[in-house]
């Protein structure tokens, strides 16, 4: 059974640009959650999608958005990038029934 | 919201030593998971343990939900055990949101 995949793995952008990250969950999983990890703030919840609907959202500005497709793949978008958006972005795949969640390898974003 | 505190923040061991990592949480939880973050940043599942005790090789975990804490035991540590260990809890029904502690950074020296 394939694991959680995230693309791209590394990304360098400049301030003001926008970026789209992708996450493909484990086959059969319908929930995808996104997290931002920075040295200062640790792991913070961004949002969760279940069956194409946003089910929960963290305390991030509106520049951060996401969506989920009918095949459960999810994308997150960050517009008008700021230096502080440099982070490791992780996605988690779950059944949607509060069982074990599995994380992808992450996307490292550097904003210059 | 719920607070998740992990201790110690840093731990340095010699290979072969045993260790105990602790996770305290401030409110009742639906579920709890322990993860190991490898040097490349990926979070590797160790245990899904909302209550009780589980063992997997040299690792074991115990969660006492009524007293709001969980413990991760590592026995006969190896250099490959180095990394950051996170505890994460789920509190909201109908959501997969995980609230993470700040982690324990473990260094195992040869």
PDB file of C-alpha atoms in Angstrom:
ATOM      1  CA  UNK A   1       0.000   0.000   0.000  1.00  0.00           C
ATOM      2  CA  UNK A   2       1.532   3.304  -1.071  1.00  0.00           C
ATOM      3  CA  UNK A   3       2.185   5.892   1.592  1.00  0.00           C
ATOM      4  CA  UNK A   4       1.383   9.572   1.654  1.00  0.00           C
ATOM      5  CA  UNK A   5       3.092  11.526  -1.087  1.00  0.00           C
ATOM      6  CA  UNK A   6       3.792  15.243  -1.224  1.00  0.00           C
ATOM      7  CA  UNK A   7       5.062  17.305  -4.106  1.00  0.00           C
ATOM      8  CA  UNK A   8       7.254  19.147  -4.589  1.00  0.00           C
ATOM      9  CA  UNK A   9       9.723  18.194  -1.882  1.00  0.00           C
ATOM     10  CA  UNK A  10      11.635  21.457  -2.007  1.00  0.00           C
ATOM     11  CA  UNK A  11      10.677  24.883  -3.221  1.00  0.00           C
ATOM     12  CA  UNK A  12      12.320  28.284  -3.317  1.00  0.00           C
ATOM     13  CA  UNK A  13      10.162  31.347  -3.912  1.00  0.00           C
ATOM     14  CA  UNK A  14      10.500  35.092  -3.492  1.00  0.00           C
ATOM     15  CA  UNK A  15       8.325  37.388  -1.445  1.00  0.00           C
ATOM     16  CA  UNK A  16       5.031  38.251  -3.070  1.00  0.00           C
ATOM     17  CA  UNK A  17       4.833  35.091  -5.148  1.00  0.00           C
ATOM     18  CA  UNK A  18       2.316  32.340  -4.608  1.00  0.00           C
ATOM     19  CA  UNK A  19       2.838  28.618  -4.213  1.00  0.00           C
ATOM     20  CA  UNK A  20       0.754  25.451  -4.507  1.00  0.00           C
ATOM     21  CA  UNK A  21       1.629  22.276  -2.642  1.00  0.00           C
ATOM     22  CA  UNK A  22       0.083  18.877  -3.297  1.00  0.00           C
ATOM     23  CA  UNK A  23      -0.666  15.895  -1.089  1.00  0.00           C
ATOM     24  CA  UNK A  24      -1.927  12.462  -2.118  1.00  0.00           C
ATOM     25  CA  UNK A  25      -3.267  10.450   0.821  1.00  0.00           C
ATOM     26  CA  UNK A  26      -3.156   6.719   1.376  1.00  0.00           C
ATOM     27  CA  UNK A  27      -5.582   4.896  -0.874  1.00  0.00           C
ATOM     28  CA  UNK A  28      -8.980   4.717   0.805  1.00  0.00           C
ATOM     29  CA  UNK A  29      -8.324   7.602   3.175  1.00  0.00           C
ATOM     30  CA  UNK A  30     -10.726  10.503   2.842  1.00  0.00           C
ATOM     31  CA  UNK A  31      -9.202  12.967   5.300  1.00  0.00           C
ATOM     32  CA  UNK A  32      -6.216  15.195   4.606  1.00  0.00           C
ATOM     33  CA  UNK A  33      -4.849  17.656   7.139  1.00  0.00           C
ATOM     34  CA  UNK A  34      -2.079  20.200   6.659  1.00  0.00           C
ATOM     35  CA  UNK A  35       0.478  21.410   9.183  1.00  0.00           C
ATOM     36  CA  UNK A  36       3.184  24.056   9.191  1.00  0.00           C
ATOM     37  CA  UNK A  37       6.384  23.396  11.112  1.00  0.00           C
ATOM     38  CA  UNK A  38       8.787  26.193  12.010  1.00  0.00           C
ATOM     39  CA  UNK A  39      11.571  26.286  14.624  1.00  0.00           C
ATOM     40  CA  UNK A  40       9.804  29.025  16.552  1.00  0.00           C
ATOM     41  CA  UNK A  41       6.184  27.873  16.492  1.00  0.00           C
ATOM     42  CA  UNK A  42       6.556  24.124  16.208  1.00  0.00           C
ATOM     43  CA  UNK A  43       3.868  22.100  14.458  1.00  0.00           C
ATOM     44  CA  UNK A  44       0.711  24.092  13.820  1.00  0.00           C
ATOM     45  CA  UNK A  45      -2.537  22.924  12.284  1.00  0.00           C
ATOM     46  CA  UNK A  46      -3.543  24.689   9.076  1.00  0.00           C
ATOM     47  CA  UNK A  47      -6.737  22.963   7.926  1.00  0.00           C
ATOM     48  CA  UNK A  48      -8.444  19.633   7.402  1.00  0.00           C
ATOM     49  CA  UNK A  49     -10.423  18.365   4.456  1.00  0.00           C
ATOM     50  CA  UNK A  50     -12.788  15.422   4.446  1.00  0.00           C
ATOM     51  CA  UNK A  51     -14.719  14.305   1.377  1.00  0.00           C
ATOM     52  CA  UNK A  52     -13.927  17.566  -0.434  1.00  0.00           C
ATOM     53  CA  UNK A  53     -15.186  19.747   2.436  1.00  0.00           C
ATOM     54  CA  UNK A  54     -13.099  21.816   4.815  1.00  0.00           C
ATOM     55  CA  UNK A  55     -13.918  20.342   8.195  1.00  0.00           C
ATOM     56  CA  UNK A  56     -11.637  22.401  10.417  1.00  0.00           C
ATOM     57  CA  UNK A  57      -9.335  25.390  10.110  1.00  0.00           C
ATOM     58  CA  UNK A  58      -6.457  26.709  12.177  1.00  0.00           C
ATOM     59  CA  UNK A  59      -5.499  30.301  12.987  1.00  0.00           C
ATOM     60  CA  UNK A  60      -3.767  31.302   9.800  1.00  0.00           C
ATOM     61  CA  UNK A  61      -4.433  34.315   7.576  1.00  0.00           C
ATOM     62  CA  UNK A  62      -6.605  34.056   4.505  1.00  0.00           C
ATOM     63  CA  UNK A  63      -3.485  33.865   2.317  1.00  0.00           C
ATOM     64  CA  UNK A  64      -3.463  30.200   3.219  1.00  0.00           C
ATOM     65  CA  UNK A  65      -6.123  28.185   1.447  1.00  0.00           C
ATOM     66  CA  UNK A  66      -6.725  24.646   0.378  1.00  0.00           C
ATOM     67  CA  UNK A  67      -8.995  22.278  -1.403  1.00  0.00           C
ATOM     68  CA  UNK A  68      -9.620  18.594  -1.830  1.00  0.00           C
ATOM     69  CA  UNK A  69     -10.528  16.767  -4.995  1.00  0.00           C
ATOM     70  CA  UNK A  70     -12.907  13.863  -5.516  1.00  0.00           C
ATOM     71  CA  UNK A  71      -9.974  11.413  -5.472  1.00  0.00           C
ATOM     72  CA  UNK A  72      -9.025  12.770  -1.996  1.00  0.00           C
ATOM     73  CA  UNK A  73      -5.865  14.459  -3.238  1.00  0.00           C
ATOM     74  CA  UNK A  74      -5.451  17.847  -1.631  1.00  0.00           C
ATOM     75  CA  UNK A  75      -3.690  21.054  -2.511  1.00  0.00           C
ATOM     76  CA  UNK A  76      -2.804  24.007  -0.371  1.00  0.00           C
ATOM     77  CA  UNK A  77      -2.046  27.437  -1.713  1.00  0.00           C
ATOM     78  CA  UNK A  78      -0.199  30.320  -0.136  1.00  0.00           C
ATOM     79  CA  UNK A  79      -0.538  33.660  -1.856  1.00  0.00           C
ATOM     80  CA  UNK A  80       1.574  36.787  -1.432  1.00  0.00           C
ATOM     81  CA  UNK A  81       4.388  34.890   0.226  1.00  0.00           C
ATOM     82  CA  UNK A  82       6.170  36.406   3.211  1.00  0.00           C
ATOM     83  CA  UNK A  83       9.575  35.532   4.636  1.00  0.00           C
ATOM     84  CA  UNK A  84       7.836  34.029   7.658  1.00  0.00           C
ATOM     85  CA  UNK A  85       6.113  31.458   5.459  1.00  0.00           C
ATOM     86  CA  UNK A  86       9.413  29.618   5.137  1.00  0.00           C
ATOM     87  CA  UNK A  87       8.687  26.299   6.787  1.00  0.00           C
ATOM     88  CA  UNK A  88       8.233  22.573   6.427  1.00  0.00           C
ATOM     89  CA  UNK A  89       4.677  21.846   5.310  1.00  0.00           C
ATOM     90  CA  UNK A  90       3.391  18.419   6.259  1.00  0.00           C
ATOM     91  CA  UNK A  91       0.207  16.691   5.279  1.00  0.00           C
ATOM     92  CA  UNK A  92      -1.482  13.893   7.163  1.00  0.00           C
ATOM     93  CA  UNK A  93      -3.737  11.199   5.775  1.00  0.00           C
ATOM     94  CA  UNK A  94      -6.525   9.677   7.828  1.00  0.00           C
ATOM     95  CA  UNK A  95      -9.667   7.625   7.600  1.00  0.00           C
ATOM     96  CA  UNK A  96     -11.741  10.442   9.029  1.00  0.00           C
ATOM     97  CA  UNK A  97     -12.734   8.376  12.077  1.00  0.00           C
ATOM     98  CA  UNK A  98     -10.028   9.671  14.471  1.00  0.00           C
ATOM     99  CA  UNK A  99      -7.834   6.655  13.941  1.00  0.00           C
ATOM    100  CA  UNK A 100      -4.102   6.586  13.261  1.00  0.00           C
ATOM    101  CA  UNK A 101      -2.938   9.340  10.940  1.00  0.00           C
ATOM    102  CA  UNK A 102       0.037   9.018   8.613  1.00  0.00           C
ATOM    103  CA  UNK A 103       2.262  11.849   7.482  1.00  0.00           C
ATOM    104  CA  UNK A 104       3.927  12.519   4.173  1.00  0.00           C
ATOM    105  CA  UNK A 105       7.610  13.445   3.784  1.00  0.00           C
ATOM    106  CA  UNK A 106       6.813  17.164   3.688  1.00  0.00           C
ATOM    107  CA  UNK A 107       7.562  20.099   1.421  1.00  0.00           C
ATOM    108  CA  UNK A 108      10.333  22.468   2.461  1.00  0.00           C
ATOM    109  CA  UNK A 109       9.494  25.996   1.366  1.00  0.00           C
ATOM    110  CA  UNK A 110      12.081  28.749   1.446  1.00  0.00           C
ATOM    111  CA  UNK A 111      10.918  32.300   0.797  1.00  0.00           C
ATOM    112  CA  UNK A 112      13.648  34.765  -0.140  1.00  0.00           C
TER     113      UNK A 112
ATOM    114  CA  UNK B   1      -7.431  25.234  23.762  1.00  0.00           C
ATOM    115  CA  UNK B   2      -5.709  22.153  25.059  1.00  0.00           C
ATOM    116  CA  UNK B   3      -2.068  22.397  26.151  1.00  0.00           C
ATOM    117  CA  UNK B   4       0.376  19.581  25.436  1.00  0.00           C
ATOM    118  CA  UNK B   5       3.655  19.622  27.326  1.00  0.00           C
ATOM    119  CA  UNK B   6       6.543  17.272  26.710  1.00  0.00           C
ATOM    120  CA  UNK B   7       9.513  16.637  28.930  1.00  0.00           C
ATOM    121  CA  UNK B   8      12.415  16.706  28.917  1.00  0.00           C
ATOM    122  CA  UNK B   9      12.983  19.065  25.992  1.00  0.00           C
ATOM    123  CA  UNK B  10      16.427  17.580  25.376  1.00  0.00           C
ATOM    124  CA  UNK B  11      17.912  14.228  26.274  1.00  0.00           C
ATOM    125  CA  UNK B  12      21.417  12.923  25.603  1.00  0.00           C
ATOM    126  CA  UNK B  13      22.143   9.230  26.112  1.00  0.00           C
ATOM    127  CA  UNK B  14      24.861   6.721  25.525  1.00  0.00           C
ATOM    128  CA  UNK B  15      24.008   3.824  23.260  1.00  0.00           C
ATOM    129  CA  UNK B  16      22.396   1.036  25.254  1.00  0.00           C
ATOM    130  CA  UNK B  17      20.765   3.281  27.847  1.00  0.00           C
ATOM    131  CA  UNK B  18      17.042   3.375  28.589  1.00  0.00           C
ATOM    132  CA  UNK B  19      14.869   6.487  28.630  1.00  0.00           C
ATOM    133  CA  UNK B  20      11.381   7.709  29.428  1.00  0.00           C
ATOM    134  CA  UNK B  21       9.714  10.592  27.618  1.00  0.00           C
ATOM    135  CA  UNK B  22       6.637  12.207  29.100  1.00  0.00           C
ATOM    136  CA  UNK B  23       3.618  13.952  27.586  1.00  0.00           C
ATOM    137  CA  UNK B  24       1.120  15.837  29.759  1.00  0.00           C
ATOM    138  CA  UNK B  25      -2.117  17.240  28.398  1.00  0.00           C
ATOM    139  CA  UNK B  26      -4.456  19.722  30.007  1.00  0.00           C
ATOM    140  CA  UNK B  27      -7.852  18.303  29.036  1.00  0.00           C
ATOM    141  CA  UNK B  28      -9.482  15.048  28.099  1.00  0.00           C
ATOM    142  CA  UNK B  29      -8.529  13.695  24.693  1.00  0.00           C
ATOM    143  CA  UNK B  30     -10.093  11.349  22.185  1.00  0.00           C
ATOM    144  CA  UNK B  31      -6.833  10.005  20.879  1.00  0.00           C
ATOM    145  CA  UNK B  32      -3.088  10.289  21.316  1.00  0.00           C
ATOM    146  CA  UNK B  33      -0.237   9.457  18.965  1.00  0.00           C
ATOM    147  CA  UNK B  34       3.534   9.360  19.376  1.00  0.00           C
ATOM    148  CA  UNK B  35       5.744  10.216  16.414  1.00  0.00           C
ATOM    149  CA  UNK B  36       9.461  10.195  15.662  1.00  0.00           C
ATOM    150  CA  UNK B  37      10.658  12.883  13.290  1.00  0.00           C
ATOM    151  CA  UNK B  38      13.575  11.673  11.234  1.00  0.00           C
ATOM    152  CA  UNK B  39      16.440  13.918  10.100  1.00  0.00           C
ATOM    153  CA  UNK B  40      14.659  14.552   6.797  1.00  0.00           C
ATOM    154  CA  UNK B  41      11.590  15.874   8.573  1.00  0.00           C
ATOM    155  CA  UNK B  42       9.120  13.051   8.090  1.00  0.00           C
ATOM    156  CA  UNK B  43       6.929  12.137  11.047  1.00  0.00           C
ATOM    157  CA  UNK B  44       6.989   8.396  11.588  1.00  0.00           C
ATOM    158  CA  UNK B  45       4.154   6.787  13.520  1.00  0.00           C
ATOM    159  CA  UNK B  46       5.236   5.027  16.685  1.00  0.00           C
ATOM    160  CA  UNK B  47       2.019   4.460  18.593  1.00  0.00           C
ATOM    161  CA  UNK B  48      -1.665   5.234  18.430  1.00  0.00           C
ATOM    162  CA  UNK B  49      -2.511   4.984  22.112  1.00  0.00           C
ATOM    163  CA  UNK B  50      -5.566   6.776  23.545  1.00  0.00           C
ATOM    164  CA  UNK B  51      -5.306   4.593  26.638  1.00  0.00           C
ATOM    165  CA  UNK B  52      -3.491   1.563  27.970  1.00  0.00           C
ATOM    166  CA  UNK B  53      -0.088   0.140  27.112  1.00  0.00           C
ATOM    167  CA  UNK B  54       1.430  -0.979  23.830  1.00  0.00           C
ATOM    168  CA  UNK B  55       4.815  -2.395  22.918  1.00  0.00           C
ATOM    169  CA  UNK B  56       6.694  -2.541  19.660  1.00  0.00           C
ATOM    170  CA  UNK B  57      10.168  -4.014  19.923  1.00  0.00           C
ATOM    171  CA  UNK B  58      12.353  -1.788  22.090  1.00  0.00           C
ATOM    172  CA  UNK B  59       9.666   0.852  22.334  1.00  0.00           C
ATOM    173  CA  UNK B  60       6.606   0.881  24.519  1.00  0.00           C
ATOM    174  CA  UNK B  61       4.025   3.470  25.475  1.00  0.00           C
ATOM    175  CA  UNK B  62       1.504   3.947  28.223  1.00  0.00           C
ATOM    176  CA  UNK B  63      -1.342   6.436  28.346  1.00  0.00           C
ATOM    177  CA  UNK B  64      -3.258   7.119  31.551  1.00  0.00           C
ATOM    178  CA  UNK B  65      -6.120   9.174  30.171  1.00  0.00           C
ATOM    179  CA  UNK B  66      -7.738   9.801  33.561  1.00  0.00           C
ATOM    180  CA  UNK B  67      -4.532  11.429  34.798  1.00  0.00           C
ATOM    181  CA  UNK B  68      -3.833  13.149  31.469  1.00  0.00           C
ATOM    182  CA  UNK B  69      -0.387  11.863  30.642  1.00  0.00           C
ATOM    183  CA  UNK B  70       1.405   9.452  28.369  1.00  0.00           C
ATOM    184  CA  UNK B  71       4.875   7.939  28.581  1.00  0.00           C
ATOM    185  CA  UNK B  72       7.140   6.646  25.844  1.00  0.00           C
ATOM    186  CA  UNK B  73       9.824   4.178  26.892  1.00  0.00           C
ATOM    187  CA  UNK B  74      12.888   3.486  24.793  1.00  0.00           C
ATOM    188  CA  UNK B  75      15.058   0.598  25.914  1.00  0.00           C
ATOM    189  CA  UNK B  76      18.591  -0.274  24.805  1.00  0.00           C
ATOM    190  CA  UNK B  77      18.766   2.903  22.754  1.00  0.00           C
ATOM    191  CA  UNK B  78      20.610   2.962  19.432  1.00  0.00           C
ATOM    192  CA  UNK B  79      22.099   5.853  17.490  1.00  0.00           C
ATOM    193  CA  UNK B  80      19.283   5.478  14.970  1.00  0.00           C
ATOM    194  CA  UNK B  81      16.815   6.421  17.733  1.00  0.00           C
ATOM    195  CA  UNK B  82      18.154   9.980  17.602  1.00  0.00           C
ATOM    196  CA  UNK B  83      15.706  12.621  16.494  1.00  0.00           C
ATOM    197  CA  UNK B  84      12.721  14.478  17.850  1.00  0.00           C
ATOM    198  CA  UNK B  85       9.815  12.674  19.474  1.00  0.00           C
ATOM    199  CA  UNK B  86       6.393  14.280  19.390  1.00  0.00           C
ATOM    200  CA  UNK B  87       3.231  13.568  21.247  1.00  0.00           C
ATOM    201  CA  UNK B  88       0.002  14.707  19.562  1.00  0.00           C
ATOM    202  CA  UNK B  89      -3.591  14.612  20.766  1.00  0.00           C
ATOM    203  CA  UNK B  90      -7.012  14.806  19.170  1.00  0.00           C
ATOM    204  CA  UNK B  91      -9.713  16.506  21.166  1.00  0.00           C
ATOM    205  CA  UNK B  92     -12.517  17.487  18.847  1.00  0.00           C
ATOM    206  CA  UNK B  93     -15.160  15.026  17.816  1.00  0.00           C
ATOM    207  CA  UNK B  94     -15.619  14.932  14.070  1.00  0.00           C
ATOM    208  CA  UNK B  95     -12.165  16.340  13.332  1.00  0.00           C
ATOM    209  CA  UNK B  96      -8.764  14.812  12.718  1.00  0.00           C
ATOM    210  CA  UNK B  97      -6.953  17.903  14.034  1.00  0.00           C
ATOM    211  CA  UNK B  98      -3.857  17.029  16.038  1.00  0.00           C
ATOM    212  CA  UNK B  99      -2.408  19.316  18.693  1.00  0.00           C
ATOM    213  CA  UNK B 100       1.322  18.708  19.077  1.00  0.00           C
ATOM    214  CA  UNK B 101       3.689  19.175  21.960  1.00  0.00           C
ATOM    215  CA  UNK B 102       7.014  20.906  21.345  1.00  0.00           C
ATOM    216  CA  UNK B 103       8.839  17.595  21.260  1.00  0.00           C
ATOM    217  CA  UNK B 104      11.767  15.930  23.001  1.00  0.00           C
ATOM    218  CA  UNK B 105      15.056  16.019  21.108  1.00  0.00           C
ATOM    219  CA  UNK B 106      16.900  12.769  21.725  1.00  0.00           C
ATOM    220  CA  UNK B 107      20.578  12.338  20.942  1.00  0.00           C
ATOM    221  CA  UNK B 108      22.079   8.884  21.300  1.00  0.00           C
ATOM    222  CA  UNK B 109      25.865   8.828  21.227  1.00  0.00           C
ATOM    223  CA  UNK B 110      27.879   5.740  20.236  1.00  0.00           C
TER     224      UNK B 110
END
